[in-house]
Amino acid sequence: MSLLDQVKVFEFPKISDPRGNLSFVEGARHIPFSIKRVYYIYDVPGGETRGGHAHKTCSSVLIALSGSLDVRLTDGENEVTITLNRANKGVLTPPGLWRTMHNFTTGTVVLALASHLYEEEDYIRDYDEFLEYVKTLK
Ligand code: T46
């Protein structure tokens, strides 16, 4: 089984009325880990790519609160691309997958809910090192 099978797309509740929409995310109900950290990505210049790394331990759920982007995840052999284009859609990105984020539209704001605090030691930022690392997971 590939780690790509653990990638999950979520549709969070959306409550609409004439005043607009409201969505919510409840820890234990919607997110399969305890949220230790929240960060957000915004003001991404046109044509810019982010990511370009894998995590050893940290899982995250990414949500485009506005705008849209593509999240590409690969296990080194196969890949999947998830387009985040609705504020009530999220993707679970498990550790052990190389991730890149592309095609940000102007004004995109990405919210990330993470299972761990920030630790640079958890990152693999070199693709060849990642390919060696995934061999150890098999
Ligand atoms: C991920 C994707 C989706 C911190 O100091 N604290 C933090 O919580 C984070 C997330 C980052 N940083 C520092 C580390 C770097 O010096 O902020 C700088 C930019 O981080 P990075 O280049 O990793 O940003 P992205 O957008 O490439 O990746 C981020 C997350 O780091 C990563 O975990 O999965 O978003």
mmCIF file of C-alpha atoms and ligand atoms in Angstrom:
data_model
loop_
_atom_site.group_PDB
_atom_site.id
_atom_site.type_symbol
_atom_site.label_atom_id
_atom_site.label_comp_id
_atom_site.label_asym_id
_atom_site.label_seq_id
_atom_site.Cartn_x
_atom_site.Cartn_y
_atom_site.Cartn_z
ATOM 1 C CA MET A 1 0.000 0.000 0.000
ATOM 2 C CA SER A 2 1.323 3.439 -0.937
ATOM 3 C CA LEU A 3 1.340 6.390 1.398
ATOM 4 C CA LEU A 4 -0.620 8.097 -1.358
ATOM 5 C CA ASP A 5 -3.586 5.981 -0.232
ATOM 6 C CA GLN A 6 -3.531 7.944 3.029
ATOM 7 C CA VAL A 7 -4.107 11.237 1.234
ATOM 8 C CA LYS A 8 -7.685 12.230 1.968
ATOM 9 C CA VAL A 9 -9.854 15.009 0.660
ATOM 10 C CA PHE A 10 -12.341 16.414 3.128
ATOM 11 C CA GLU A 11 -15.468 18.434 2.601
ATOM 12 C CA PHE A 12 -16.138 20.455 5.715
ATOM 13 C CA PRO A 13 -19.649 21.568 6.657
ATOM 14 C CA LYS A 14 -20.869 24.715 4.935
ATOM 15 C CA ILE A 15 -23.713 26.702 6.366
ATOM 16 C CA SER A 16 -25.133 29.154 3.868
ATOM 17 C CA ASP A 17 -27.657 31.885 4.427
ATOM 18 C CA PRO A 18 -28.275 35.283 2.842
ATOM 19 C CA ARG A 19 -25.408 36.721 4.939
ATOM 20 C CA GLY A 20 -22.861 34.408 3.349
ATOM 21 C CA ASN A 21 -21.229 31.081 4.165
ATOM 22 C CA LEU A 22 -19.778 29.661 7.354
ATOM 23 C CA SER A 23 -17.653 26.523 7.529
ATOM 24 C CA PHE A 24 -16.140 24.889 10.559
ATOM 25 C CA VAL A 25 -13.564 22.264 11.411
ATOM 26 C CA GLU A 26 -13.863 20.299 14.643
ATOM 27 C CA GLY A 27 -10.735 18.659 16.008
ATOM 28 C CA ALA A 28 -11.629 15.087 16.747
ATOM 29 C CA ARG A 29 -14.549 14.979 14.305
ATOM 30 C CA HIS A 30 -12.871 16.209 11.138
ATOM 31 C CA ILE A 31 -9.114 16.054 11.689
ATOM 32 C CA PRO A 32 -7.409 12.678 12.285
ATOM 33 C CA PHE A 33 -4.770 14.117 14.631
ATOM 34 C CA SER A 34 -4.539 16.532 17.482
ATOM 35 C CA ILE A 35 -3.823 20.017 16.087
ATOM 36 C CA LYS A 36 -0.582 21.373 17.546
ATOM 37 C CA ARG A 37 0.037 24.244 15.140
ATOM 38 C CA VAL A 38 -1.757 26.466 12.670
ATOM 39 C CA TYR A 39 0.049 28.392 9.948
ATOM 40 C CA TYR A 40 -1.083 30.167 6.831
ATOM 41 C CA ILE A 41 0.392 31.043 3.472
ATOM 42 C CA TYR A 42 -0.643 34.197 1.626
ATOM 43 C CA ASP A 43 0.570 36.926 -0.758
ATOM 44 C CA VAL A 44 2.137 34.264 -2.971
ATOM 45 C CA PRO A 45 3.473 35.965 -6.127
ATOM 46 C CA GLY A 46 2.049 34.728 -9.452
ATOM 47 C CA GLY A 47 3.883 31.702 -10.845
ATOM 48 C CA GLU A 48 5.556 30.904 -7.533
ATOM 49 C CA THR A 49 5.892 27.312 -6.285
ATOM 50 C CA ARG A 50 6.080 26.438 -2.597
ATOM 51 C CA GLY A 51 6.796 23.211 -0.769
ATOM 52 C CA GLY A 52 9.505 21.054 -2.257
ATOM 53 C CA HIS A 53 10.004 18.856 0.755
ATOM 54 C CA ALA A 54 8.648 15.899 2.692
ATOM 55 C CA HIS A 55 7.983 15.434 6.379
ATOM 56 C CA LYS A 56 9.178 12.510 8.455
ATOM 57 C CA THR A 57 6.461 12.803 11.091
ATOM 58 C CA CYS A 58 4.211 15.802 10.644
ATOM 59 C CA SER A 59 0.772 15.446 9.043
ATOM 60 C CA SER A 60 -1.235 18.429 7.957
ATOM 61 C CA VAL A 61 -4.587 19.395 6.562
ATOM 62 C CA LEU A 62 -4.462 22.198 3.999
ATOM 63 C CA ILE A 63 -7.458 24.395 3.151
ATOM 64 C CA ALA A 64 -7.563 27.232 0.616
ATOM 65 C CA LEU A 65 -9.624 29.774 2.536
ATOM 66 C CA SER A 66 -9.704 31.906 -0.582
ATOM 67 C CA GLY A 67 -8.417 31.486 -4.107
ATOM 68 C CA SER A 68 -7.076 28.193 -5.349
ATOM 69 C CA LEU A 69 -3.911 26.168 -5.814
ATOM 70 C CA ASP A 70 -2.771 22.684 -6.749
ATOM 71 C CA VAL A 71 -1.139 20.447 -4.148
ATOM 72 C CA ARG A 72 1.030 17.758 -5.744
ATOM 73 C CA LEU A 73 2.073 14.786 -3.632
ATOM 74 C CA THR A 74 4.367 11.976 -4.688
ATOM 75 C CA ASP A 75 5.797 8.883 -3.045
ATOM 76 C CA GLY A 76 8.663 8.976 -5.554
ATOM 77 C CA GLU A 77 6.865 6.685 -7.999
ATOM 78 C CA ASN A 78 3.288 7.823 -8.301
ATOM 79 C CA GLU A 79 1.744 11.188 -7.720
ATOM 80 C CA VAL A 80 -1.589 12.788 -7.075
ATOM 81 C CA THR A 81 -2.629 16.401 -7.550
ATOM 82 C CA ILE A 82 -5.422 17.875 -5.479
ATOM 83 C CA THR A 83 -6.894 21.219 -6.465
ATOM 84 C CA LEU A 84 -8.000 23.221 -3.462
ATOM 85 C CA ASN A 85 -10.553 25.693 -4.732
ATOM 86 C CA ARG A 86 -13.292 25.919 -2.120
ATOM 87 C CA ALA A 87 -13.056 27.187 1.430
ATOM 88 C CA ASN A 88 -14.748 24.056 2.754
ATOM 89 C CA LYS A 89 -12.418 21.601 1.024
ATOM 90 C CA GLY A 90 -9.263 20.280 2.674
ATOM 91 C CA VAL A 91 -6.583 17.725 1.960
ATOM 92 C CA LEU A 92 -4.835 15.540 4.503
ATOM 93 C CA THR A 93 -1.142 15.311 3.647
ATOM 94 C CA PRO A 94 0.542 12.479 5.553
ATOM 95 C CA PRO A 95 4.280 12.362 6.231
ATOM 96 C CA GLY A 96 6.579 10.524 3.834
ATOM 97 C CA LEU A 97 5.313 12.248 0.689
ATOM 98 C CA TRP A 98 7.103 14.910 -1.327
ATOM 99 C CA ARG A 99 4.843 17.933 -1.665
ATOM 100 C CA THR A 100 4.798 20.951 -3.920
ATOM 101 C CA MET A 101 2.175 23.668 -4.231
ATOM 102 C CA HIS A 102 1.559 25.288 -7.614
ATOM 103 C CA ASN A 103 -0.821 27.453 -9.574
ATOM 104 C CA PHE A 104 -1.746 29.836 -6.789
ATOM 105 C CA THR A 105 -4.342 32.318 -7.960
ATOM 106 C CA THR A 106 -3.976 35.926 -6.829
ATOM 107 C CA GLY A 107 -5.130 36.404 -3.265
ATOM 108 C CA THR A 108 -4.984 32.726 -2.298
ATOM 109 C CA VAL A 109 -4.816 32.114 1.436
ATOM 110 C CA VAL A 110 -3.906 28.591 2.553
ATOM 111 C CA LEU A 111 -4.643 27.522 6.096
ATOM 112 C CA ALA A 112 -2.614 24.579 7.426
ATOM 113 C CA LEU A 113 -3.520 22.558 10.504
ATOM 114 C CA ALA A 114 -0.506 20.557 11.616
ATOM 115 C CA SER A 115 -0.026 17.587 13.915
ATOM 116 C CA HIS A 116 3.346 18.800 15.248
ATOM 117 C CA LEU A 117 5.127 21.993 16.188
ATOM 118 C CA TYR A 118 7.610 23.361 13.672
ATOM 119 C CA GLU A 119 10.872 21.423 13.658
ATOM 120 C CA GLU A 120 13.267 21.829 10.772
ATOM 121 C CA GLU A 121 14.678 18.334 11.553
ATOM 122 C CA ASP A 122 11.323 16.894 10.450
ATOM 123 C CA TYR A 123 11.859 18.179 6.879
ATOM 124 C CA ILE A 124 13.573 16.435 3.991
ATOM 125 C CA ARG A 125 14.294 19.223 1.529
ATOM 126 C CA ASP A 126 16.507 17.325 -0.909
ATOM 127 C CA TYR A 127 14.669 15.142 -3.443
ATOM 128 C CA ASP A 128 17.437 12.529 -3.754
ATOM 129 C CA GLU A 129 17.541 12.237 0.024
ATOM 130 C CA PHE A 130 13.761 11.803 -0.054
ATOM 131 C CA LEU A 131 14.047 8.967 -2.580
ATOM 132 C CA GLU A 132 16.513 7.219 -0.255
ATOM 133 C CA TYR A 133 14.242 7.880 2.722
ATOM 134 C CA VAL A 134 11.138 6.360 1.094
ATOM 135 C CA LYS A 135 13.056 3.128 0.500
ATOM 136 C CA THR A 136 13.387 2.792 4.283
ATOM 137 C CA LEU A 137 9.586 3.023 4.635
ATOM 138 C CA LYS A 138 8.951 -0.049 2.466
HETATM 139 C C1 T46 B 1 4.158 22.230 4.346
HETATM 140 C C2 T46 B 1 3.659 23.169 3.328
HETATM 141 C C3 T46 B 1 2.277 22.836 2.899
HETATM 142 C C4 T46 B 1 8.468 28.374 10.661
HETATM 143 O O1 T46 B 1 9.345 29.019 11.270
HETATM 144 N N1 T46 B 1 7.387 27.867 11.336
HETATM 145 C C5 T46 B 1 6.406 27.185 10.701
HETATM 146 O O2 T46 B 1 5.444 26.748 11.349
HETATM 147 C C6 T46 B 1 6.521 26.977 9.292
HETATM 148 C C7 T46 B 1 5.444 26.205 8.541
HETATM 149 C C8 T46 B 1 7.602 27.487 8.634
HETATM 150 N N2 T46 B 1 8.549 28.176 9.312
HETATM 151 C C9 T46 B 1 9.687 28.733 8.585
HETATM 152 C C10 T46 B 1 10.607 27.728 7.919
HETATM 153 C C11 T46 B 1 11.134 28.490 6.716
HETATM 154 O O3 T46 B 1 12.242 29.247 7.112
HETATM 155 O O4 T46 B 1 9.161 29.537 7.510
HETATM 156 C C12 T46 B 1 9.996 29.452 6.372
HETATM 157 C C13 T46 B 1 9.197 29.027 5.157
HETATM 158 O O5 T46 B 1 8.812 27.651 5.324
HETATM 159 P P1 T46 B 1 8.766 26.646 4.097
HETATM 160 O O6 T46 B 1 9.781 26.990 3.109
HETATM 161 O O7 T46 B 1 8.810 25.255 4.644
HETATM 162 O O8 T46 B 1 7.311 26.960 3.494
HETATM 163 P P2 T46 B 1 6.495 26.112 2.433
HETATM 164 O O9 T46 B 1 5.319 26.934 2.035
HETATM 165 O O10 T46 B 1 7.375 25.607 1.358
HETATM 166 O O11 T46 B 1 5.976 24.819 3.241
HETATM 167 C C14 T46 B 1 4.976 24.969 4.229
HETATM 168 C C15 T46 B 1 5.314 24.144 5.466
HETATM 169 O O12 T46 B 1 6.627 24.485 5.941
HETATM 170 C C16 T46 B 1 5.297 22.678 5.194
HETATM 171 O O13 T46 B 1 5.315 21.984 6.417
HETATM 172 O O14 T46 B 1 3.767 21.083 4.390
HETATM 173 O O15 T46 B 1 3.721 24.550 3.717
#
